[in-house]
mmCIF file of C-alpha atoms in Angstrom:
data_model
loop_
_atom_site.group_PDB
_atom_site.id
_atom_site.type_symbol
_atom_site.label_atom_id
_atom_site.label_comp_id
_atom_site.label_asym_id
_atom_site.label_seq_id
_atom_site.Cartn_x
_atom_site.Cartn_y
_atom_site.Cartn_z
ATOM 1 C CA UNK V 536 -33.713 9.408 9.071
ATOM 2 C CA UNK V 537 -30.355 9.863 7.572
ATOM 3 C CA UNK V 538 -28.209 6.500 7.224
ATOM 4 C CA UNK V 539 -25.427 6.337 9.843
ATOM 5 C CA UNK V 540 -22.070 8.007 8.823
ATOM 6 C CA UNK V 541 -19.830 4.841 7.142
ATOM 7 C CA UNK V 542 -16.237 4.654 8.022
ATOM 8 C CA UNK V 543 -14.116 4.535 5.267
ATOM 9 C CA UNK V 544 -11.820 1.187 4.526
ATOM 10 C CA UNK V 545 -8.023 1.389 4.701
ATOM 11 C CA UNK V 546 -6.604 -0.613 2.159
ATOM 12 C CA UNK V 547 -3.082 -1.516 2.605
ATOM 13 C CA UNK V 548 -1.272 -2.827 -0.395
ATOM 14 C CA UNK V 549 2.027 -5.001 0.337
ATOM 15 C CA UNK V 550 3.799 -7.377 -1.843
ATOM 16 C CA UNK V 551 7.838 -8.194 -2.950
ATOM 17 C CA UNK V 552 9.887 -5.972 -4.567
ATOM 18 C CA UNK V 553 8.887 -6.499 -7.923
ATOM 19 C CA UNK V 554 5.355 -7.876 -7.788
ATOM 20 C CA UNK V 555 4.182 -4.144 -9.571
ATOM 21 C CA UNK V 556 2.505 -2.829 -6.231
ATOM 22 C CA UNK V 557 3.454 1.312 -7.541
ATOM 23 C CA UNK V 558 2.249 0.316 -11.004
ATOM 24 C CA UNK V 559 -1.006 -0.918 -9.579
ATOM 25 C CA UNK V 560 -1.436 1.629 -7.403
ATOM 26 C CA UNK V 561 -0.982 4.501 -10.355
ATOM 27 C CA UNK V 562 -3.966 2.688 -12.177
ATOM 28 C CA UNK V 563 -6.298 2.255 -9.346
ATOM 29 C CA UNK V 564 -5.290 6.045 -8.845
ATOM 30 C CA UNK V 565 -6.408 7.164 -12.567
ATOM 31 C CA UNK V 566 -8.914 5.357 -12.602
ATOM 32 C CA UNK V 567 -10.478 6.669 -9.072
ATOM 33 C CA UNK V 568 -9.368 9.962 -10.069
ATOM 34 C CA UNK V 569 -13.126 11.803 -10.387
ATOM 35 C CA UNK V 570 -13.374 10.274 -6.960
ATOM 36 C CA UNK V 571 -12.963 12.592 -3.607
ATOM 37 C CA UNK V 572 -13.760 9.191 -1.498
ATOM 38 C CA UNK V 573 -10.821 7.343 -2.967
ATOM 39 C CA UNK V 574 -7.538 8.515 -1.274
ATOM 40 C CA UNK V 575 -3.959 8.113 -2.234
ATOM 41 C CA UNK V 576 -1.338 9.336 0.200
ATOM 42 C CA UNK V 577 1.710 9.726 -0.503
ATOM 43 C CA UNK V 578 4.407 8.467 2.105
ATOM 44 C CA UNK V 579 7.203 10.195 3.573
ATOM 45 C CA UNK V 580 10.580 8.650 2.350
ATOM 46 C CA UNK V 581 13.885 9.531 4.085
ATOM 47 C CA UNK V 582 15.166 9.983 -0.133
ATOM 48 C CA UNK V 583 15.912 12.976 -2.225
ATOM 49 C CA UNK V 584 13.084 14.037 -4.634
ATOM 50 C CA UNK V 585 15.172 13.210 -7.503
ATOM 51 C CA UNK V 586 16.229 9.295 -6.466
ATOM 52 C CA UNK V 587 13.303 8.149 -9.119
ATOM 53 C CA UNK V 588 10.454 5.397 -8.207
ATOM 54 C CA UNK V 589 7.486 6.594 -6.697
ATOM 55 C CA UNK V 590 6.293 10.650 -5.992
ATOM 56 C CA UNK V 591 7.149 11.139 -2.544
ATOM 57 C CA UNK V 592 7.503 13.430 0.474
ATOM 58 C CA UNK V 593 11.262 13.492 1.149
ATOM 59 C CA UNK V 594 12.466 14.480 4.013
ATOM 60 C CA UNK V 595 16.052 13.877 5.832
ATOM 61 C CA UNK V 596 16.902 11.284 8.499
ATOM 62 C CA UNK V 597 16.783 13.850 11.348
ATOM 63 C CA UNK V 598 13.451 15.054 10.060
ATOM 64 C CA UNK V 599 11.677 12.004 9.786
ATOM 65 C CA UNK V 600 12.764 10.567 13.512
ATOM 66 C CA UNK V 601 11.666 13.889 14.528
ATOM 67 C CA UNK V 602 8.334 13.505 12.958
ATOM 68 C CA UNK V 603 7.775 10.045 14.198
ATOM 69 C CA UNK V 604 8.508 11.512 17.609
ATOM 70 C CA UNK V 605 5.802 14.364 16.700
ATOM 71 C CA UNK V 606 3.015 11.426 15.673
ATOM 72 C CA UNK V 607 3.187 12.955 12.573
ATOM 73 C CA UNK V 608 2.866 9.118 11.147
ATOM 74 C CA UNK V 609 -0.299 6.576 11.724
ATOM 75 C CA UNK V 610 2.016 4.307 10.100
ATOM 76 C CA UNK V 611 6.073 4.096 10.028
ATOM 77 C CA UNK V 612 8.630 1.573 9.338
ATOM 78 C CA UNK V 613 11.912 1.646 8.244
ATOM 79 C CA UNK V 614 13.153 -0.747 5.147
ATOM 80 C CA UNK V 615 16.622 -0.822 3.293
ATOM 81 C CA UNK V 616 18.026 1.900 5.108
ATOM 82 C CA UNK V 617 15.466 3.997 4.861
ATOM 83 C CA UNK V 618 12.562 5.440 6.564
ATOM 84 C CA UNK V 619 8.744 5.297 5.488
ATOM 85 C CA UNK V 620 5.945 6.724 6.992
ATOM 86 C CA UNK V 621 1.998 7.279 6.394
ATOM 87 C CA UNK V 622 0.640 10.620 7.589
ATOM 88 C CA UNK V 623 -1.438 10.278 10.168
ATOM 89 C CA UNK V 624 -3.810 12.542 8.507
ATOM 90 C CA UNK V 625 -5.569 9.442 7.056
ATOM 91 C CA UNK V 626 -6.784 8.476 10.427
ATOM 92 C CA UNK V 627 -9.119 12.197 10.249
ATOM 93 C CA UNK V 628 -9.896 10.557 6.152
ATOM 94 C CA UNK V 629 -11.435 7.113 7.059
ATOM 95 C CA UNK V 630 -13.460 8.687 10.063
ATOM 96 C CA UNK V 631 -15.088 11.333 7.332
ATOM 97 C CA UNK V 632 -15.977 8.088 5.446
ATOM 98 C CA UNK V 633 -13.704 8.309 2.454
ATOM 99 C CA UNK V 634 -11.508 5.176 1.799
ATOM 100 C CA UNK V 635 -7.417 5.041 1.785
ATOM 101 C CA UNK V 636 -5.194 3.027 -0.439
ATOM 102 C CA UNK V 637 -1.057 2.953 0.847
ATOM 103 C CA UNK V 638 1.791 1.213 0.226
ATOM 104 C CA UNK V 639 3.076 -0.517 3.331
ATOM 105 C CA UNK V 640 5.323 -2.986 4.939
ATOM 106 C CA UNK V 641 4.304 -6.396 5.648
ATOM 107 C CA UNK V 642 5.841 -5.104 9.278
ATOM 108 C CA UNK V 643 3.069 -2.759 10.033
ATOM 109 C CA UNK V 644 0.156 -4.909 9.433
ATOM 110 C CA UNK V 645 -0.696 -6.594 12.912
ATOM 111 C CA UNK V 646 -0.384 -2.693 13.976
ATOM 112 C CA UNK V 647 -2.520 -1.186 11.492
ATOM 113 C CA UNK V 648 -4.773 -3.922 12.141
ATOM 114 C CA UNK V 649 -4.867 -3.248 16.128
ATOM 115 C CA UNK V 650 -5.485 0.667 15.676
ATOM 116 C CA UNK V 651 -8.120 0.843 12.797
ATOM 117 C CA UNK V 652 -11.369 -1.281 11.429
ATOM 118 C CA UNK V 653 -12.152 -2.039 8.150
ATOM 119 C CA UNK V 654 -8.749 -3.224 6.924
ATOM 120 C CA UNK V 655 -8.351 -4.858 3.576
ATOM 121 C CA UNK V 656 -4.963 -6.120 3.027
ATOM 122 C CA UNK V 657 -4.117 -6.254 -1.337
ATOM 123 C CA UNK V 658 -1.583 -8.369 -1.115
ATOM 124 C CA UNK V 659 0.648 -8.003 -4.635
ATOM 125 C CA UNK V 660 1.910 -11.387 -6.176
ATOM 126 C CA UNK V 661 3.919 -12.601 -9.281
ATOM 127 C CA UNK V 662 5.600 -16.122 -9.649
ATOM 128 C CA UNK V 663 9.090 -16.073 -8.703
ATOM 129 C CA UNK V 664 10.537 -15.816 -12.385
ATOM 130 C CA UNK V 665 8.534 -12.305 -13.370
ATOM 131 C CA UNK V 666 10.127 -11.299 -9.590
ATOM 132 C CA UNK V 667 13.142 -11.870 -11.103
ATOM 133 C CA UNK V 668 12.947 -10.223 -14.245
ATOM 134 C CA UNK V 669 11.284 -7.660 -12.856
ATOM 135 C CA UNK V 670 14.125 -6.916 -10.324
ATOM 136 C CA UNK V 671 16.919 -7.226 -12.741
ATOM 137 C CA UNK V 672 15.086 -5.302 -15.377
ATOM 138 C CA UNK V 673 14.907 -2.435 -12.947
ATOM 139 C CA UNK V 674 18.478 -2.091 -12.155
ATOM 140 C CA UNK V 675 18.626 -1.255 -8.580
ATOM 141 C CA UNK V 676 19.053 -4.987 -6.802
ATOM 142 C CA UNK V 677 22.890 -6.924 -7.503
ATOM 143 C CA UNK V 678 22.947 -10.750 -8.391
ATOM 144 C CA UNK V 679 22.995 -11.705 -4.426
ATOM 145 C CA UNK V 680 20.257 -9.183 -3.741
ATOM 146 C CA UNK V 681 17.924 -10.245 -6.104
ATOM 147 C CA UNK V 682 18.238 -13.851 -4.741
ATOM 148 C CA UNK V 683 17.779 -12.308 -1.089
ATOM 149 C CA UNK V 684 14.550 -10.533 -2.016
ATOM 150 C CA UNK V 685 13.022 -13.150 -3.831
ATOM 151 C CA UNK V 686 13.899 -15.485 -0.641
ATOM 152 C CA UNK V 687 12.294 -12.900 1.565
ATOM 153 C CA UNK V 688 9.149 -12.806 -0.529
ATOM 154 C CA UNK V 689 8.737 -16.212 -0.146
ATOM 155 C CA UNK V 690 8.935 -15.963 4.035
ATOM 156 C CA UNK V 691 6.985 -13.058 4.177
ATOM 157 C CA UNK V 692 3.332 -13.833 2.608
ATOM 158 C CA UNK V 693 0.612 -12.572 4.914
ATOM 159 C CA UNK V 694 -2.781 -14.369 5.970
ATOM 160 C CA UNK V 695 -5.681 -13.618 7.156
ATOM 161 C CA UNK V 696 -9.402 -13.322 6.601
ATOM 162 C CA UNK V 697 -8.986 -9.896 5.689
ATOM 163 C CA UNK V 698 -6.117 -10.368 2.913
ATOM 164 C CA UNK V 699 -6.855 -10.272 -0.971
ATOM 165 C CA UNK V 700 -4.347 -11.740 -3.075
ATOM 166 C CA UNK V 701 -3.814 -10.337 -6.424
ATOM 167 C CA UNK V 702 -1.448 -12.111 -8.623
ATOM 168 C CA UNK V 703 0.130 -9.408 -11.017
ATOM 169 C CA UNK V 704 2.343 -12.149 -13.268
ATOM 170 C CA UNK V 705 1.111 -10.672 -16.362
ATOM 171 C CA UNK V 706 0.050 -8.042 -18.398
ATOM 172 C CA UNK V 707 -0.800 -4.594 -16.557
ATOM 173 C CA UNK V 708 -4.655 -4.616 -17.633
ATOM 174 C CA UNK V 709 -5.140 -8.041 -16.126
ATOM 175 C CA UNK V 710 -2.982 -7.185 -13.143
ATOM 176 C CA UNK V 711 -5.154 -4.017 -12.792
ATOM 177 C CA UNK V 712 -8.376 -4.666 -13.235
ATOM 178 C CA UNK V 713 -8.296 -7.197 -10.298
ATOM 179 C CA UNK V 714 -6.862 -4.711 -7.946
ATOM 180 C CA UNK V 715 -9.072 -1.860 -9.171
ATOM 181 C CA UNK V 716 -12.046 -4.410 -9.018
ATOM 182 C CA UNK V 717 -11.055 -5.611 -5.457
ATOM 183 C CA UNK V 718 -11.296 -1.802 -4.244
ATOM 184 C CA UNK V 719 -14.270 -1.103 -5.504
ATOM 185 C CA UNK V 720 -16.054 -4.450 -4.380
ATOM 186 C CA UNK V 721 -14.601 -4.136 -0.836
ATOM 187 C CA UNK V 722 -15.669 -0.439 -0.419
ATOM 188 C CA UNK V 723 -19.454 -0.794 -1.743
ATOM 189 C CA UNK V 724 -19.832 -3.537 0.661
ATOM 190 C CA UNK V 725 -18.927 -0.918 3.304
ATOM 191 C CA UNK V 726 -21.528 1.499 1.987
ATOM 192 C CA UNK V 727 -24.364 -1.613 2.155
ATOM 193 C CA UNK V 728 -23.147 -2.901 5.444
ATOM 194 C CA UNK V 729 -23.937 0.753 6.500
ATOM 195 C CA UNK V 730 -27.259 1.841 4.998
ATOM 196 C CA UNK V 731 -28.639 -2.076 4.807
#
């Protein structure tokens, strides 16, 4: 008799500005890359193409409310002015078994956690001095919004039996071995749970 059909984890990986959440994300993604179960979406942004950070889908203000209107998002929020969505496409991924790693807001959690099992939250971390390197290194916070962010990080740490904390404060390797190994630990226990 064939074991019974798993469905896939959704891993949702939230963290400060600055904690390295992209940079983690870009490992995890090379090194799951001979993987089809392993799925990185890419979110919708309301920002041009050419605004650097991450690859996106950019789309316009209009077209994104629109879109949200359409349930063209399982998850949306909107952050800094702008908008940020998840297709909804990953909802048809996780039922076909395959597992789903996104960047999200810490605002979307208790929602993501009403409307789909098997949620692992990856919650990013680094001590409050690499946040603030980090974010002055990078150019794109002022002196009064770097001390707002790293205030809001502080607030905004979520719990919960299903959260994972990885503390990126140092080197990349370190920082993503623990996230890649935290993947791969939490999916395999799917595929036992399933066929044990």
């Amino acid at each position: 008799m064939p074991a019974a059909k798993t469905h896939g984890r959704l891993f949702l990986v939230v963290g400060p500005s600055g904690a390295g959440k992209d940079t983690l994300i870009e490992a995890a993604r090379r090194h799951f890359s001979g993987r089809c179960d392993v799925i990185f979406p890419k979110r919708t942004i309301t920002r041009p193409a050419d605004a650097g950070g991450e690859a996106h889908i950019p789309v316009t203000p209009e077209a994104f409310r629109t879109q949200v209107s359409e349930g063209a998002f399982a998850l949306h929020w909107f952050a800094h002015g702008l908008g940020y969505g998840i297709a909804s496409t990953i909802s048809s991924d996780l039922a076909q078994g395959h597992h789903v790693v996104a960047n999200v807001s810490r605002t979307v959690l208790d929602d993501a956690r009403s409307r789909f099992r098997n949620v692992s939250i990856l919650s990013v971390t680094a001590s409050p001095e690499v946040l603030a390197t980090r974010l002055r290194d990078r150019g794109r916070e002022k002196g009064n919004d770097v001390k707002s962010r790293l205030a809001r990080a502080r607030l905004l740490q979520p719990i919960g039996e299903d959260v994972v904390e990885i503390d990126n404060s140092g080197d990349l390797v370190t920082g993503s071995a623990f996230f890649i190994a935290a993947i791969a630990t939490l999916a395999r226990l799917d595929r036992q749970l399933a066929t044990g």
